[in-house]
Tab-separated table of C-alpha atoms in Angstrom:
chain	number	residue	atom	x	y	z
U	476	MET	CA	-10.002	22.542	-10.883
U	477	SER	CA	-10.102	20.706	-7.536
U	478	ASN	CA	-12.279	21.361	-4.611
U	479	THR	CA	-9.510	20.067	-2.277
U	480	LYS	CA	-9.964	21.934	0.938
U	481	VAL	CA	-7.041	23.928	2.247
U	482	LEU	CA	-6.193	22.880	5.672
U	483	PRO	CA	-4.342	25.256	7.858
U	484	LEU	CA	-1.951	22.477	9.024
U	485	LEU	CA	1.214	24.581	8.767
U	486	GLU	CA	2.243	27.057	11.267
U	487	PRO	CA	3.272	30.400	9.645
U	488	GLU	CA	6.917	30.430	8.853
U	489	VAL	CA	8.328	32.911	11.223
U	490	SER	CA	11.876	34.392	10.447
U	491	GLU	CA	14.107	35.017	13.221
U	492	ALA	CA	13.566	38.095	15.205
U	493	VAL	CA	14.749	40.959	13.209
U	494	ALA	CA	15.607	43.606	15.812
U	495	PRO	CA	16.680	46.975	14.749
U	496	CYS	CA	20.395	46.706	14.919
U	497	CYS	CA	22.000	50.176	14.809
U	498	PRO	CA	22.044	53.794	15.379
U	499	PRO	CA	21.886	56.238	12.531
U	500	LEU	CA	24.973	56.073	10.473
U	501	THR	CA	25.749	59.704	11.147
U	502	GLU	CA	25.714	59.225	14.995
U	503	ARG	CA	28.901	57.387	15.609
U	504	PRO	CA	31.166	55.061	13.886
U	505	PHE	CA	29.610	51.661	13.643
U	506	THR	CA	31.180	48.579	15.468
U	507	ALA	CA	32.221	45.677	13.500
U	508	GLU	CA	29.160	43.745	14.676
U	509	GLU	CA	26.657	46.511	13.726
U	510	ALA	CA	28.219	46.843	10.396
U	511	GLU	CA	28.063	43.051	9.782
U	512	THR	CA	24.272	43.087	10.502
U	513	ALA	CA	23.296	46.240	8.632
U	514	ALA	CA	25.596	45.575	5.646
U	515	GLY	CA	23.525	42.202	5.273
U	516	MET	CA	20.337	44.200	4.822
U	517	PHE	CA	21.815	46.701	2.454
U	518	LYS	CA	23.425	43.928	0.433
U	519	ALA	CA	20.132	42.220	0.032
U	520	LEU	CA	18.765	45.261	-1.667
U	521	GLY	CA	21.983	45.822	-3.508
U	522	ASP	CA	20.746	43.837	-6.617
U	523	PRO	CA	18.540	45.371	-9.147
U	524	VAL	CA	16.254	42.305	-9.698
U	525	ARG	CA	16.029	41.801	-5.933
U	526	LEU	CA	15.098	45.438	-5.354
U	527	ARG	CA	12.343	45.215	-8.048
U	528	LEU	CA	10.882	42.042	-6.386
U	529	PHE	CA	11.109	43.696	-3.005
U	530	SER	CA	9.370	46.756	-4.278
U	531	ALA	CA	6.687	44.634	-6.063
U	532	VAL	CA	5.915	42.752	-2.835
U	533	ALA	CA	6.135	45.936	-0.676
U	534	SER	CA	3.728	47.813	-2.915
U	535	HIS	CA	1.328	45.140	-3.707
U	536	GLU	CA	-2.283	45.197	-2.693
U	537	GLY	CA	-2.489	44.240	1.028
U	538	GLY	CA	1.246	44.502	1.440
U	539	GLU	CA	1.789	40.938	0.487
U	540	ALA	CA	2.092	39.090	-2.734
U	541	CYS	CA	2.709	35.435	-4.061
U	542	VAL	CA	5.249	34.573	-6.661
U	543	CYS	CA	2.387	34.448	-9.203
U	544	ASP	CA	1.877	38.120	-8.519
U	545	ILE	CA	5.287	39.494	-9.072
U	546	SER	CA	6.958	37.563	-11.758
U	547	ASP	CA	7.002	40.339	-14.067
U	548	VAL	CA	10.663	41.377	-13.766
U	549	GLY	CA	12.087	39.460	-16.743
U	550	VAL	CA	13.863	36.663	-15.133
U	551	SER	CA	12.891	33.023	-14.779
U	552	GLN	CA	10.780	31.723	-12.090
U	553	PRO	CA	13.637	29.815	-10.254
U	554	THR	CA	15.617	33.026	-10.302
U	555	VAL	CA	12.548	34.837	-8.718
U	556	SER	CA	12.467	32.161	-6.077
U	557	HIS	CA	16.274	32.515	-5.438
U	558	HIS	CA	16.043	36.129	-4.890
U	559	LEU	CA	12.925	35.972	-2.613
U	560	LYS	CA	14.826	33.475	-0.642
U	561	LYS	CA	17.775	35.862	-0.192
U	562	LEU	CA	15.434	38.694	0.884
U	563	LYS	CA	13.952	36.280	3.369
U	564	GLU	CA	17.371	35.226	4.684
U	565	ALA	CA	18.204	38.935	5.156
U	566	GLY	CA	14.989	39.336	7.239
U	567	LEU	CA	13.436	41.722	4.773
U	568	LEU	CA	10.645	39.443	3.929
U	569	THR	CA	8.558	36.973	5.690
U	570	SER	CA	6.641	34.277	4.001
U	571	GLU	CA	3.719	32.016	4.651
U	572	ARG	CA	2.387	29.057	2.671
U	573	ARG	CA	-1.413	29.254	2.045
U	574	GLY	CA	-2.628	26.336	-0.023
U	575	THR	CA	-0.523	26.195	-3.226
U	576	TRP	CA	1.159	29.408	-2.807
U	577	VAL	CA	3.708	31.022	-0.661
U	578	TYR	CA	2.834	34.552	0.102
U	579	TYR	CA	5.528	37.184	0.828
U	580	ARG	CA	5.179	40.152	2.988
U	581	VAL	CA	7.502	43.044	3.925
U	582	GLU	CA	8.847	42.912	7.533
U	583	PRO	CA	7.853	46.643	8.434
U	584	SER	CA	10.177	46.776	11.392
U	585	VAL	CA	13.109	46.075	9.202
U	586	LEU	CA	12.148	48.802	6.729
U	587	ALA	CA	11.769	51.135	9.525
U	588	ALA	CA	15.229	50.164	11.145
U	589	MET	CA	17.001	50.680	7.806
U	590	GLY	CA	15.306	53.991	7.304
U	591	LYS	CA	16.512	54.930	10.716
U	592	LEU	CA	20.028	54.140	9.785
U	593	LEU	CA	19.780	56.657	7.032
U	594	THR	CA	18.301	59.489	9.085
U	595	ILE	CA	20.720	62.462	9.718
U	596	ALA	CA	21.638	62.745	13.291
U	597	PRO	CA	22.515	66.062	14.714
U	598	ALA	CA	26.024	67.088	13.689
U	599	ALA	CA	28.720	65.524	15.877
U	600	ALA	CA	30.490	67.853	18.355
F	501	MET	CA	21.285	95.774	5.436
F	502	SER	CA	23.629	95.556	2.691
F	503	ASN	CA	23.225	94.945	-1.007
F	504	THR	CA	26.495	93.326	-1.344
F	505	LYS	CA	26.764	91.058	-4.230
F	506	VAL	CA	27.537	87.400	-3.492
F	507	LEU	CA	30.521	86.385	-5.577
F	508	PRO	CA	30.744	82.719	-6.540
F	509	LEU	CA	34.563	82.508	-6.017
F	510	LEU	CA	34.746	78.849	-5.410
F	511	GLU	CA	33.085	76.282	-7.111
F	512	PRO	CA	33.000	73.279	-4.828
F	513	GLU	CA	33.802	69.946	-6.304
F	514	VAL	CA	30.424	68.781	-7.487
F	515	SER	CA	29.916	65.105	-7.826
F	516	GLU	CA	27.735	64.106	-10.675
F	517	ALA	CA	24.217	65.101	-9.922
F	518	VAL	CA	22.919	62.667	-7.396
F	519	ALA	CA	19.074	63.172	-7.914
F	520	PRO	CA	16.807	61.285	-5.724
F	521	CYS	CA	16.079	58.557	-8.114
F	522	CYS	CA	13.031	56.680	-6.827
F	523	PRO	CA	9.734	56.705	-5.018
F	524	PRO	CA	9.367	54.882	-1.606
F	525	LEU	CA	9.899	51.196	-2.211
F	526	THR	CA	6.235	50.568	-0.904
F	527	GLU	CA	4.613	52.956	-3.282
F	528	ARG	CA	4.699	50.993	-6.509
F	529	PRO	CA	6.924	48.410	-8.292
F	530	PHE	CA	10.108	49.951	-9.375
F	531	THR	CA	10.967	50.126	-13.051
F	532	ALA	CA	14.196	48.448	-14.184
F	533	GLU	CA	15.961	51.777	-14.405
F	534	GLU	CA	15.100	52.912	-10.906
F	535	ALA	CA	16.055	49.556	-9.546
F	536	GLU	CA	19.425	49.844	-11.164
F	537	THR	CA	20.176	53.281	-9.781
F	538	ALA	CA	18.889	52.470	-6.211
F	539	ALA	CA	20.514	49.003	-6.044
F	540	GLY	CA	23.818	50.738	-6.740
F	541	MET	CA	23.631	52.882	-3.686
F	542	PHE	CA	22.354	49.898	-1.481
F	543	LYS	CA	25.190	47.725	-2.757
F	544	ALA	CA	27.769	50.343	-1.918
F	545	LEU	CA	26.670	50.036	1.786
F	546	GLY	CA	26.333	46.249	1.499
F	547	ASP	CA	29.773	45.423	2.734
F	548	PRO	CA	30.699	45.708	6.475
F	549	VAL	CA	33.945	47.381	6.061
F	550	ARG	CA	32.482	50.052	3.705
F	551	LEU	CA	29.638	50.590	6.026
F	552	ARG	CA	32.004	51.173	8.879
F	553	LEU	CA	34.059	53.656	6.814
F	554	PHE	CA	30.965	55.356	5.781
F	555	SER	CA	29.654	55.573	9.303
F	556	ALA	CA	33.186	56.962	10.381
F	557	VAL	CA	33.012	59.614	7.868
F	558	ALA	CA	29.381	60.523	8.520
F	559	SER	CA	29.819	60.827	12.212
F	560	HIS	CA	33.139	62.552	12.216
F	561	GLU	CA	33.524	66.013	13.536
F	562	GLY	CA	32.242	68.614	11.067
F	563	GLY	CA	30.791	65.817	8.885
F	564	GLU	CA	33.993	65.085	7.085
F	565	ALA	CA	37.154	63.049	7.462
F	566	CYS	CA	40.434	62.333	5.824
F	567	VAL	CA	41.777	58.814	5.504
F	568	CYS	CA	44.110	59.572	8.364
F	569	ASP	CA	41.044	59.860	10.542
F	570	ILE	CA	39.180	56.722	9.806
F	571	SER	CA	41.759	53.922	9.199
F	572	ASP	CA	40.725	52.229	12.447
F	573	VAL	CA	38.633	49.320	10.827
F	574	GLY	CA	41.409	46.748	10.694
F	575	VAL	CA	42.156	46.765	6.970
F	576	SER	CA	45.161	48.121	5.167
F	577	GLN	CA	45.298	51.655	3.884
F	578	PRO	CA	44.924	50.666	0.246
F	579	THR	CA	41.847	48.678	1.070
F	580	VAL	CA	40.502	51.676	2.877
F	581	SER	CA	41.185	53.892	-0.148
F	582	HIS	CA	39.543	51.207	-2.477
F	583	HIS	CA	36.346	51.217	-0.315
F	584	LEU	CA	36.283	54.979	-0.217
F	585	LYS	CA	36.608	55.050	-3.943
F	586	LYS	CA	33.627	52.738	-4.216
F	587	LEU	CA	31.514	54.886	-1.928
F	588	LYS	CA	32.355	57.969	-4.141
F	589	GLU	CA	31.502	56.172	-7.155
F	590	ALA	CA	27.999	55.292	-5.705
F	591	GLY	CA	27.592	58.997	-5.145
F	592	LEU	CA	27.497	58.484	-1.303
F	593	LEU	CA	30.665	60.369	-0.445
F	594	THR	CA	32.236	63.564	-2.175
F	595	SER	CA	35.956	64.264	-1.834
F	596	GLU	CA	38.122	67.267	-1.829
F	597	ARG	CA	41.949	67.500	-1.672
F	598	ARG	CA	43.295	70.036	0.794
F	599	GLY	CA	47.021	69.960	0.911
F	600	THR	CA	48.293	66.450	1.625
F	601	TRP	CA	45.072	65.004	2.431
F	602	VAL	CA	41.850	64.061	0.591
F	603	TYR	CA	38.877	64.811	2.753
F	604	TYR	CA	35.629	62.833	2.371
F	605	ARG	CA	32.263	64.041	3.106
F	606	VAL	CA	28.779	62.488	3.103
F	607	GLU	CA	26.540	63.549	0.300
F	608	PRO	CA	23.394	64.417	2.504
F	609	SER	CA	20.941	64.458	-0.511
F	610	VAL	CA	21.783	60.933	-1.259
F	611	LEU	CA	21.421	59.854	2.343
F	612	ALA	CA	17.997	61.624	2.295
F	613	ALA	CA	17.077	60.052	-0.893
F	614	MET	CA	17.938	56.508	0.329
F	615	GLY	CA	16.000	57.279	3.569
F	616	LYS	CA	13.013	58.264	1.447
F	617	LEU	CA	13.108	54.935	-0.374
F	618	LEU	CA	12.560	53.161	2.919
F	619	THR	CA	9.750	55.144	4.194
F	620	ILE	CA	6.484	53.316	4.285
F	621	ALA	CA	4.027	54.713	1.888
F	622	PRO	CA	0.194	54.614	2.581
F	623	ALA	CA	-1.044	51.015	1.912
F	624	ALA	CA	-1.675	50.402	-1.874
F	625	ALA	CA	-5.264	50.354	-2.788
């Protein structure tokens, strides 16, 4: 192996702010804009392989994982990378390169926001 | 008090059992089977129009709505019907015909199950 030093030259890749978008689904009809945002997050989790990868990252030791940790879902490495990219684009994962590997981490605020969408609001009048 | 017997006169239309399928996403990696089930529910909400319709039903007076109540999303009636069918197939809505109209209702157990998926489990060891 090499004894190359890992220099922290790179700033962590920060995804765009992922603000909670919407009220609970049961509170009032969503506007078109709210629906657009929230549907993007649901869609990202609407694929079995992506969901397995997301769950693998979310439940991994320390709440983060590199591709090397989570490739056990029966698809090729490029496919894994493709799905991780989609999850990042939806704001569900953030990533940071450290040395050779890119580490993925769940964005807890997004998870919380999605959970809130699915809470049951008091019955409408 | 009475010792009246409760007579099961009406069997409500029961959708296929929609059992909570999976642990929180942060608890452990999903199995392929769990991911398949959960991804189906997320996918159903992963379309903006479908999400607006779902939200319209979920937030409607009494927790149910007929197509006549919720067509205000800028798509044709057949498209509305198509999306409502998809939501039913995913187990997110149940429906019941009463007279001329079909009424849709959110399946609360499914909403709860999806909410549970998105809760944040204690950090993995």
